[in-house]
Amino acid sequence: MSTSTFPVSPTTGEPISTMARRSRLGLWFFIVADVAGTIALVISYTYLWSLNVNGGWAPPGATLTASQTNTALPSTPPKATFAAEWPFWAIFLVVVIATALMWFGYRSARSGNHAGLMVGAGLSFLVTVAALVFQWIQISTFPFDAGDGGYASAVLLLCASNIFHLLLLLFLGMGIFMRARKGLIDKTNWYQAQLTSYYMTWVCVAFILGAILTTFLVVSPNTDPAIFGTFKQQ
Amino acid sequence: MSVDAAVETKTVFGSEVPQPPQHGAAGGVMRRLNFGTGLVCGIGLATIAGWVTAIITPSSASSDTFAPMEPTYVYLAVLLGWFIGFMLGMGAFVGPLRWVVGRDITHSDAEYMAGKDLGRKRYWKYTTDHKVVGIQYLIVAMLVLGFAGLLAMLIRTELGMTWTSLFTPSFYNSMIGTHGIAMIIGMIVIISGPLGNFIVPMMIGARDMAFPRLNALSLWLFVSAVPMLVSSMFMGGIQDGWSVYYPLSAQAPPGMLGYQLTIIVFAISTAVASVNLMTTILTMRAKGMTWSRTPIFVYGIFAASVMGLYAFPFFQYAQILGLSDRVFNTSFFDPLNGGSVWLYENLFWLLGHPEVYVILIPSMAVALELMPVFLRKPLFSFNFAVAGIVGVVALSGLVWAHHMYMTGWAPAANYPFMLSTELISIPVGFLVLVAIGTFWRGTAWTRLPLMAVYAVVFNKMIGGVTGVYLSDVPADQYFHGSMFVVAHFHYMLMGAGLFGAMAGIAFFFPKMTGRFLDERVGSIGLWTAFIGFQITFMSMFVAGLQGQPRRVLDFDDQFNLSNWISTIGAYVIGIGMLIFLSAIITSWRSGVLASSNPWGSKSLEWQTATPVPLENFPVLPVVTERPYDYGVPDPYEAELDSTDQDLTEKAGTK
Ligand code: HEM
Ligand SMILES: [Cu+2]
């Protein structure tokens, strides 16, 4: 029995195809949990956007037309405004590129093109680093602080979730690259590259969800919001 | 790969078998780590992190509302330091790091991690063998439940001493909140943890779980969360009930961070465990184990995993957002800044309700699993049982707002939620009907596990019926926030959930420990607890009907009598539980030895030796019949018999 015709796991001795099947299913289930968490964020964003409690959705300095503001509220000096929309899309695009590169690497591994795998996985890792840097720049240049209302909170948490996802991708990308270099990913054993590509594809979806929210649901539609007192300890 | 040249071989039954090439050397730091190193690293890193944070945080740091922030930052740093240090010291990061650098765990490492030849030491390590993880889960879950039970006794003592006060109101509140969430966490794992891990892989004829290392991960994540929860009691505590509604939660002292991080970590643990169980059940069932031949307990664990997997993230994110409000000054739940407390309540109950089924379904499944064994007849309508479980899962995500009828959130939505809640009683009812149908005309072999099932069925009916009252919007106007609700969910969580767990533990005890659970002491404990339980919670229904609000330590004199009775009942429960616990401890150490299949069960986990060998089965089993065909003639044997007869007849005529 030659190891290259019948690849087995070094740890358990089970056939790679068995490991692949199991891991693929496991990954789908993990994605379900991740999707649920992301949906929780989406719900939080849209919920606060639609309610505009105390007129507190928009950051205090956002330029709203008269019909969009609640005149009952004391006017605060302009301090902050909504975030620019394009960076969300730009970062999304960078993540898509990283994902495409990983897919390229994985397809290359399947067809036995080791150089392609190395290039794909390596570049994918580097592009992910770039995405992380862009994401960081975006967060640190937002025109508002965490305390500037519902929109600011929701956007910051979406970005935090993006960072979390990117860090995971860094870990996976690094692993795929290092393992490819050691020859552990090849024509007969490519499932880990495949699963990484799958996961990255879902991460793209998470990013585009964030971009859609921050582009299309910006000004709250609720111009007559409920007014409550604060509950924080004074 | 050009490793073919150096393929190692191993002699198995006299022939050379090639061994898979290894990606690195065996051994390493992993073999030195255990619970002790985990504690040392955890406490060490917690101390350092807290100390450094205390130095770098200006003591004048305060939040928007001038609340001092220093204790919050320091406590947060301590908790994170503990978590990372403990997982590091346990060796949780070894596998992932070796994966990244391409030095996969070798075969001999994997055997080491599975606890091969480690004796008792394996219970103190990051062990991957599902049987070890099952036992570890059992111990930790019992510790958590014991801690929460102790708090319950203190609560009832306070409520029973109507003439004086034992505790300050804020400490009383903190006991209520900690008791609640600790019980919920303990109950979520008490069946899926020990029995899901120990029994399910064997029940489906597998050698281990699909992802053994993730199995260890889920356990030790759970363990790491326990000190976080307990520590919060020393930081002002969880004073807002187990659901930590806002605004109370925002006003709470730093102890709230302990709650938030516990939930965040526990949610990861649950997700990991669910993924593992689901994958195991879907991909590793023995040859021939079709869905109609899969035991009902496996369905129950699968259903609980599905609900935990999709619902827990909502709770987890609710806590992440709350933590962000507290630490980073965002305003998800602060109305002044555009936040909404209803957002919290929705996210919370999006998990909160499915989670009650995460607790109930495994317990019902245990009951249905062991009834055929003790009644020696097939489960009454296996298909109905499966339909009940599927129905509960399908509807579990659609009923959450029955907890929010009285909060003022979307009054128009109350009626659809009332409808969906009453609808979900139907599949839940299926499960009770299947149980009753199985009892019907069974010849009961009344051993301890079956006695516990009687208790489960009784309690579950009371819990279910009172639930239907609560789901009625007009009735709930009166009941909401009263002791009636508390009695309702204790009938479910404790009466059905915990008694079901006791049934399961008693039933599987011989397989897990090789000894019988002492029937005499065990059943005295069980029935004492059962009687105490009825006293406590029946009179709590009365207090609720009279209008006593929950979560308050001082109340009007008219409620005194029912509270005295409840407290007496609670002590009876406490005594019963201690008796049951003593049965577990003494039987584990020196109980009557059990054979490998003492109950004469047909399912796979009983067909292998006790103590179960590391790989469970010498040869993987093949399943040829349905799981509960007790007393039903085996079609194959019947055929064989008739052919035998034919042959003899033929032989006779010749
Ligand atoms: C027939 C099935 C059930 C129905 C119709 C039902 C209905 C309800 C309703 C309407 C409430 C809200 C009461 C209020 O706060 O005013 C409630 C509370 C509760 N139920 Fe049930 N329930 C059912 C089964 C269960 C089960 C199986 C469990 C647990 C295993 C459970 C655990 C709880 C808990 C923990 C609460 C209280 C939560 C809190 O406010 O702290 N219920 N139930
Ligand atoms: Cu509910």
mmCIF file with all atom_site columns, N, CA and C in Angstrom, chain B residues 407-456:
data_model
loop_
_atom_site.group_PDB
_atom_site.id
_atom_site.type_symbol
_atom_site.label_atom_id
_atom_site.label_alt_id
_atom_site.label_comp_id
_atom_site.label_asym_id
_atom_site.label_entity_id
_atom_site.label_seq_id
_atom_site.pdbx_PDB_ins_code
_atom_site.Cartn_x
_atom_site.Cartn_y
_atom_site.Cartn_z
_atom_site.occupancy
_atom_site.B_iso_or_equiv
_atom_site.pdbx_formal_charge
_atom_site.auth_seq_id
_atom_site.auth_comp_id
_atom_site.auth_asym_id
_atom_site.auth_atom_id
_atom_site.pdbx_PDB_model_num
ATOM 1   N N  . THR B 1 407 ? -44.002 43.068 28.607 1.00 0.00 ? 407 THR B N  1
ATOM 2   C CA . THR B 1 407 ? -42.951 44.085 28.598 1.00 0.00 ? 407 THR B CA 1
ATOM 3   C C  . THR B 1 407 ? -43.346 45.290 27.770 1.00 0.00 ? 407 THR B C  1
ATOM 4   N N  . GLY B 1 408 ? -44.456 45.184 27.066 1.00 0.00 ? 408 GLY B N  1
ATOM 5   C CA . GLY B 1 408 ? -44.868 46.309 26.248 1.00 0.00 ? 408 GLY B CA 1
ATOM 6   C C  . GLY B 1 408 ? -44.286 46.275 24.857 1.00 0.00 ? 408 GLY B C  1
ATOM 7   N N  . TRP B 1 409 ? -43.467 45.273 24.590 1.00 0.00 ? 409 TRP B N  1
ATOM 8   C CA . TRP B 1 409 ? -42.878 45.184 23.264 1.00 0.00 ? 409 TRP B CA 1
ATOM 9   C C  . TRP B 1 409 ? -43.928 44.605 22.323 1.00 0.00 ? 409 TRP B C  1
ATOM 10  N N  . ALA B 1 410 ? -44.254 45.319 21.262 1.00 0.00 ? 410 ALA B N  1
ATOM 11  C CA . ALA B 1 410 ? -45.117 44.816 20.208 1.00 0.00 ? 410 ALA B CA 1
ATOM 12  C C  . ALA B 1 410 ? -46.334 44.060 20.732 1.00 0.00 ? 410 ALA B C  1
ATOM 13  N N  . PRO B 1 411 ? -47.256 44.743 21.396 1.00 0.00 ? 411 PRO B N  1
ATOM 14  C CA . PRO B 1 411 ? -48.441 44.045 21.920 1.00 0.00 ? 411 PRO B CA 1
ATOM 15  C C  . PRO B 1 411 ? -49.177 43.269 20.834 1.00 0.00 ? 411 PRO B C  1
ATOM 16  N N  . ALA B 1 412 ? -49.139 43.783 19.607 1.00 0.00 ? 412 ALA B N  1
ATOM 17  C CA . ALA B 1 412 ? -49.855 43.090 18.539 1.00 0.00 ? 412 ALA B CA 1
ATOM 18  C C  . ALA B 1 412 ? -49.251 41.724 18.259 1.00 0.00 ? 412 ALA B C  1
ATOM 19  N N  . ALA B 1 413 ? -47.992 41.538 18.622 1.00 0.00 ? 413 ALA B N  1
ATOM 20  C CA . ALA B 1 413 ? -47.344 40.253 18.343 1.00 0.00 ? 413 ALA B CA 1
ATOM 21  C C  . ALA B 1 413 ? -47.706 39.211 19.385 1.00 0.00 ? 413 ALA B C  1
ATOM 22  N N  . ASN B 1 414 ? -48.351 39.622 20.475 1.00 0.00 ? 414 ASN B N  1
ATOM 23  C CA . ASN B 1 414 ? -48.634 38.663 21.539 1.00 0.00 ? 414 ASN B CA 1
ATOM 24  C C  . ASN B 1 414 ? -49.448 37.478 21.045 1.00 0.00 ? 414 ASN B C  1
ATOM 25  N N  . TYR B 1 415 ? -50.441 37.762 20.195 1.00 0.00 ? 415 TYR B N  1
ATOM 26  C CA . TYR B 1 415 ? -51.352 36.670 19.845 1.00 0.00 ? 415 TYR B CA 1
ATOM 27  C C  . TYR B 1 415 ? -50.721 35.643 18.931 1.00 0.00 ? 415 TYR B C  1
ATOM 28  N N  . PRO B 1 416 ? -49.956 36.073 17.911 1.00 0.00 ? 416 PRO B N  1
ATOM 29  C CA . PRO B 1 416 ? -49.223 35.049 17.151 1.00 0.00 ? 416 PRO B CA 1
ATOM 30  C C  . PRO B 1 416 ? -48.304 34.215 18.050 1.00 0.00 ? 416 PRO B C  1
ATOM 31  N N  . PHE B 1 417 ? -47.665 34.867 19.009 1.00 0.00 ? 417 PHE B N  1
ATOM 32  C CA . PHE B 1 417 ? -46.765 34.095 19.864 1.00 0.00 ? 417 PHE B CA 1
ATOM 33  C C  . PHE B 1 417 ? -47.533 33.177 20.797 1.00 0.00 ? 417 PHE B C  1
ATOM 34  N N  . MET B 1 418 ? -48.724 33.628 21.186 1.00 0.00 ? 418 MET B N  1
ATOM 35  C CA . MET B 1 418 ? -49.573 32.757 21.994 1.00 0.00 ? 418 MET B CA 1
ATOM 36  C C  . MET B 1 418 ? -49.928 31.507 21.189 1.00 0.00 ? 418 MET B C  1
ATOM 37  N N  . LEU B 1 419 ? -50.247 31.739 19.931 1.00 0.00 ? 419 LEU B N  1
ATOM 38  C CA . LEU B 1 419 ? -50.611 30.610 19.073 1.00 0.00 ? 419 LEU B CA 1
ATOM 39  C C  . LEU B 1 419 ? -49.422 29.654 18.912 1.00 0.00 ? 419 LEU B C  1
ATOM 40  N N  . SER B 1 420 ? -48.253 30.212 18.584 1.00 0.00 ? 420 SER B N  1
ATOM 41  C CA . SER B 1 420 ? -47.111 29.320 18.341 1.00 0.00 ? 420 SER B CA 1
ATOM 42  C C  . SER B 1 420 ? -46.757 28.573 19.620 1.00 0.00 ? 420 SER B C  1
ATOM 43  N N  . THR B 1 421 ? -46.891 29.244 20.767 1.00 0.00 ? 421 THR B N  1
ATOM 44  C CA . THR B 1 421 ? -46.554 28.566 22.022 1.00 0.00 ? 421 THR B CA 1
ATOM 45  C C  . THR B 1 421 ? -47.517 27.419 22.284 1.00 0.00 ? 421 THR B C  1
ATOM 46  N N  . GLU B 1 422 ? -48.795 27.672 22.002 1.00 0.00 ? 422 GLU B N  1
ATOM 47  C CA . GLU B 1 422 ? -49.734 26.580 22.242 1.00 0.00 ? 422 GLU B CA 1
ATOM 48  C C  . GLU B 1 422 ? -49.538 25.475 21.208 1.00 0.00 ? 422 GLU B C  1
ATOM 49  N N  . LEU B 1 423 ? -49.096 25.863 20.004 1.00 0.00 ? 423 LEU B N  1
ATOM 50  C CA . LEU B 1 423 ? -48.801 24.839 18.993 1.00 0.00 ? 423 LEU B CA 1
ATOM 51  C C  . LEU B 1 423 ? -47.674 23.923 19.440 1.00 0.00 ? 423 LEU B C  1
ATOM 52  N N  . ILE B 1 424 ? -46.658 24.489 20.062 1.00 0.00 ? 424 ILE B N  1
ATOM 53  C CA . ILE B 1 424 ? -45.490 23.655 20.393 1.00 0.00 ? 424 ILE B CA 1
ATOM 54  C C  . ILE B 1 424 ? -45.836 22.671 21.497 1.00 0.00 ? 424 ILE B C  1
ATOM 55  N N  . SER B 1 425 ? -46.940 22.924 22.214 1.00 0.00 ? 425 SER B N  1
ATOM 56  C CA . SER B 1 425 ? -47.341 21.913 23.198 1.00 0.00 ? 425 SER B CA 1
ATOM 57  C C  . SER B 1 425 ? -47.736 20.608 22.516 1.00 0.00 ? 425 SER B C  1
ATOM 58  N N  . ILE B 1 426 ? -48.080 20.699 21.220 1.00 0.00 ? 426 ILE B N  1
ATOM 59  C CA . ILE B 1 426 ? -48.527 19.470 20.550 1.00 0.00 ? 426 ILE B CA 1
ATOM 60  C C  . ILE B 1 426 ? -47.382 18.474 20.386 1.00 0.00 ? 426 ILE B C  1
ATOM 61  N N  . PRO B 1 427 ? -46.272 18.877 19.742 1.00 0.00 ? 427 PRO B N  1
ATOM 62  C CA . PRO B 1 427 ? -45.174 17.897 19.685 1.00 0.00 ? 427 PRO B CA 1
ATOM 63  C C  . PRO B 1 427 ? -44.653 17.502 21.061 1.00 0.00 ? 427 PRO B C  1
ATOM 64  N N  . VAL B 1 428 ? -44.659 18.457 22.017 1.00 0.00 ? 428 VAL B N  1
ATOM 65  C CA . VAL B 1 428 ? -44.234 18.082 23.368 1.00 0.00 ? 428 VAL B CA 1
ATOM 66  C C  . VAL B 1 428 ? -45.186 17.020 23.908 1.00 0.00 ? 428 VAL B C  1
ATOM 67  N N  . GLY B 1 429 ? -46.489 17.205 23.600 1.00 0.00 ? 429 GLY B N  1
ATOM 68  C CA . GLY B 1 429 ? -47.476 16.220 24.033 1.00 0.00 ? 429 GLY B CA 1
ATOM 69  C C  . GLY B 1 429 ? -47.226 14.852 23.417 1.00 0.00 ? 429 GLY B C  1
ATOM 70  N N  . PHE B 1 430 ? -46.769 14.824 22.158 1.00 0.00 ? 430 PHE B N  1
ATOM 71  C CA . PHE B 1 430 ? -46.456 13.529 21.522 1.00 0.00 ? 430 PHE B CA 1
ATOM 72  C C  . PHE B 1 430 ? -45.533 12.711 22.418 1.00 0.00 ? 430 PHE B C  1
ATOM 73  N N  . LEU B 1 431 ? -44.526 13.403 22.955 1.00 0.00 ? 431 LEU B N  1
ATOM 74  C CA . LEU B 1 431 ? -43.519 12.671 23.724 1.00 0.00 ? 431 LEU B CA 1
ATOM 75  C C  . LEU B 1 431 ? -44.151 12.063 24.970 1.00 0.00 ? 431 LEU B C  1
ATOM 76  N N  . VAL B 1 432 ? -45.057 12.828 25.607 1.00 0.00 ? 432 VAL B N  1
ATOM 77  C CA . VAL B 1 432 ? -45.725 12.274 26.787 1.00 0.00 ? 432 VAL B CA 1
ATOM 78  C C  . VAL B 1 432 ? -46.612 11.104 26.371 1.00 0.00 ? 432 VAL B C  1
ATOM 79  N N  . LEU B 1 433 ? -47.310 11.272 25.241 1.00 0.00 ? 433 LEU B N  1
ATOM 80  C CA . LEU B 1 433 ? -48.189 10.191 24.795 1.00 0.00 ? 433 LEU B CA 1
ATOM 81  C C  . LEU B 1 433 ? -47.399 8.929  24.496 1.00 0.00 ? 433 LEU B C  1
ATOM 82  N N  . VAL B 1 434 ? -46.250 9.092  23.863 1.00 0.00 ? 434 VAL B N  1
ATOM 83  C CA . VAL B 1 434 ? -45.431 7.910  23.573 1.00 0.00 ? 434 VAL B CA 1
ATOM 84  C C  . VAL B 1 434 ? -45.041 7.227  24.881 1.00 0.00 ? 434 VAL B C  1
ATOM 85  N N  . ALA B 1 435 ? -44.683 8.044  25.889 1.00 0.00 ? 435 ALA B N  1
ATOM 86  C CA . ALA B 1 435 ? -44.308 7.450  27.172 1.00 0.00 ? 435 ALA B CA 1
ATOM 87  C C  . ALA B 1 435 ? -45.487 6.681  27.757 1.00 0.00 ? 435 ALA B C  1
ATOM 88  N N  . ILE B 1 436 ? -46.656 7.315  27.735 1.00 0.00 ? 436 ILE B N  1
ATOM 89  C CA . ILE B 1 436 ? -47.810 6.644  28.341 1.00 0.00 ? 436 ILE B CA 1
ATOM 90  C C  . ILE B 1 436 ? -48.184 5.395  27.543 1.00 0.00 ? 436 ILE B C  1
ATOM 91  N N  . GLY B 1 437 ? -48.126 5.521  26.235 1.00 0.00 ? 437 GLY B N  1
ATOM 92  C CA . GLY B 1 437 ? -48.424 4.356  25.397 1.00 0.00 ? 437 GLY B CA 1
ATOM 93  C C  . GLY B 1 437 ? -47.466 3.207  25.661 1.00 0.00 ? 437 GLY B C  1
ATOM 94  N N  . THR B 1 438 ? -46.231 3.531  25.965 1.00 0.00 ? 438 THR B N  1
ATOM 95  C CA . THR B 1 438 ? -45.275 2.464  26.231 1.00 0.00 ? 438 THR B CA 1
ATOM 96  C C  . THR B 1 438 ? -45.552 1.808  27.578 1.00 0.00 ? 438 THR B C  1
ATOM 97  N N  . PHE B 1 439 ? -45.996 2.615  28.533 1.00 0.00 ? 439 PHE B N  1
ATOM 98  C CA . PHE B 1 439 ? -46.379 2.018  29.819 1.00 0.00 ? 439 PHE B CA 1
ATOM 99  C C  . PHE B 1 439 ? -47.538 1.044  29.664 1.00 0.00 ? 439 PHE B C  1
ATOM 100 N N  . TRP B 1 440 ? -48.435 1.390  28.756 1.00 0.00 ? 440 TRP B N  1
ATOM 101 C CA . TRP B 1 440 ? -49.691 0.656  28.617 1.00 0.00 ? 440 TRP B CA 1
ATOM 102 C C  . TRP B 1 440 ? -49.451 -0.840 28.445 1.00 0.00 ? 440 TRP B C  1
ATOM 103 N N  . ARG B 1 441 ? -49.916 -1.599 29.373 1.00 0.00 ? 441 ARG B N  1
ATOM 104 C CA . ARG B 1 441 ? -49.819 -3.053 29.319 1.00 0.00 ? 441 ARG B CA 1
ATOM 105 C C  . ARG B 1 441 ? -48.386 -3.580 29.281 1.00 0.00 ? 441 ARG B C  1
ATOM 106 N N  . GLY B 1 442 ? -47.449 -2.719 29.703 1.00 0.00 ? 442 GLY B N  1
ATOM 107 C CA . GLY B 1 442 ? -46.088 -3.231 29.832 1.00 0.00 ? 442 GLY B CA 1
ATOM 108 C C  . GLY B 1 442 ? -45.969 -3.989 31.137 1.00 0.00 ? 442 GLY B C  1
ATOM 109 N N  . THR B 1 443 ? -45.071 -4.977 31.169 1.00 0.00 ? 443 THR B N  1
ATOM 110 C CA . THR B 1 443 ? -44.814 -5.609 32.456 1.00 0.00 ? 443 THR B CA 1
ATOM 111 C C  . THR B 1 443 ? -43.607 -4.907 33.034 1.00 0.00 ? 443 THR B C  1
ATOM 112 N N  . ALA B 1 444 ? -43.871 -4.005 33.962 1.00 0.00 ? 444 ALA B N  1
ATOM 113 C CA . ALA B 1 444 ? -42.798 -3.138 34.421 1.00 0.00 ? 444 ALA B CA 1
ATOM 114 C C  . ALA B 1 444 ? -41.831 -3.898 35.310 1.00 0.00 ? 444 ALA B C  1
ATOM 115 N N  . TRP B 1 445 ? -40.558 -3.776 35.000 1.00 0.00 ? 445 TRP B N  1
ATOM 116 C CA . TRP B 1 445 ? -39.492 -4.288 35.849 1.00 0.00 ? 445 TRP B CA 1
ATOM 117 C C  . TRP B 1 445 ? -38.999 -3.055 36.583 1.00 0.00 ? 445 TRP B C  1
ATOM 118 N N  . THR B 1 446 ? -39.607 -2.773 37.750 1.00 0.00 ? 446 THR B N  1
ATOM 119 C CA . THR B 1 446 ? -39.405 -1.459 38.340 1.00 0.00 ? 446 THR B CA 1
ATOM 120 C C  . THR B 1 446 ? -38.079 -1.383 39.075 1.00 0.00 ? 446 THR B C  1
ATOM 121 N N  . ARG B 1 447 ? -37.069 -0.954 38.331 1.00 0.00 ? 447 ARG B N  1
ATOM 122 C CA . ARG B 1 447 ? -35.778 -0.678 38.950 1.00 0.00 ? 447 ARG B CA 1
ATOM 123 C C  . ARG B 1 447 ? -35.629 0.830  39.070 1.00 0.00 ? 447 ARG B C  1
ATOM 124 N N  . LEU B 1 448 ? -34.561 1.253  39.714 1.00 0.00 ? 448 LEU B N  1
ATOM 125 C CA . LEU B 1 448 ? -34.375 2.678  39.985 1.00 0.00 ? 448 LEU B CA 1
ATOM 126 C C  . LEU B 1 448 ? -34.546 3.569  38.743 1.00 0.00 ? 448 LEU B C  1
ATOM 127 N N  . PRO B 1 449 ? -33.936 3.227  37.608 1.00 0.00 ? 449 PRO B N  1
ATOM 128 C CA . PRO B 1 449 ? -34.097 4.135  36.462 1.00 0.00 ? 449 PRO B CA 1
ATOM 129 C C  . PRO B 1 449 ? -35.557 4.315  36.063 1.00 0.00 ? 449 PRO B C  1
ATOM 130 N N  . LEU B 1 450 ? -36.334 3.239  36.119 1.00 0.00 ? 450 LEU B N  1
ATOM 131 C CA . LEU B 1 450 ? -37.740 3.355  35.714 1.00 0.00 ? 450 LEU B CA 1
ATOM 132 C C  . LEU B 1 450 ? -38.527 4.196  36.725 1.00 0.00 ? 450 LEU B C  1
ATOM 133 N N  . MET B 1 451 ? -38.151 4.073  38.006 1.00 0.00 ? 451 MET B N  1
ATOM 134 C CA . MET B 1 451 ? -38.839 4.905  39.009 1.00 0.00 ? 451 MET B CA 1
ATOM 135 C C  . MET B 1 451 ? -38.638 6.374  38.670 1.00 0.00 ? 451 MET B C  1
ATOM 136 N N  . ALA B 1 452 ? -37.426 6.731  38.304 1.00 0.00 ? 452 ALA B N  1
ATOM 137 C CA . ALA B 1 452 ? -37.166 8.129  37.979 1.00 0.00 ? 452 ALA B CA 1
ATOM 138 C C  . ALA B 1 452 ? -38.005 8.556  36.774 1.00 0.00 ? 452 ALA B C  1
ATOM 139 N N  . VAL B 1 453 ? -38.256 7.624  35.855 1.00 0.00 ? 453 VAL B N  1
ATOM 140 C CA . VAL B 1 453 ? -39.085 7.973  34.701 1.00 0.00 ? 453 VAL B CA 1
ATOM 141 C C  . VAL B 1 453 ? -40.520 8.276  35.134 1.00 0.00 ? 453 VAL B C  1
ATOM 142 N N  . TYR B 1 454 ? -41.026 7.513  36.094 1.00 0.00 ? 454 TYR B N  1
ATOM 143 C CA . TYR B 1 454 ? -42.367 7.841  36.608 1.00 0.00 ? 454 TYR B CA 1
ATOM 144 C C  . TYR B 1 454 ? -42.389 9.289  37.085 1.00 0.00 ? 454 TYR B C  1
ATOM 145 N N  . ALA B 1 455 ? -41.339 9.661  37.836 1.00 0.00 ? 455 ALA B N  1
ATOM 146 C CA . ALA B 1 455 ? -41.277 11.031 38.364 1.00 0.00 ? 455 ALA B CA 1
ATOM 147 C C  . ALA B 1 455 ? -41.252 12.036 37.211 1.00 0.00 ? 455 ALA B C  1
ATOM 148 N N  . VAL B 1 456 ? -40.472 11.727 36.172 1.00 0.00 ? 456 VAL B N  1
ATOM 149 C CA . VAL B 1 456 ? -40.354 12.654 35.044 1.00 0.00 ? 456 VAL B CA 1
ATOM 150 C C  . VAL B 1 456 ? -41.716 12.868 34.393 1.00 0.00 ? 456 VAL B C  1
#
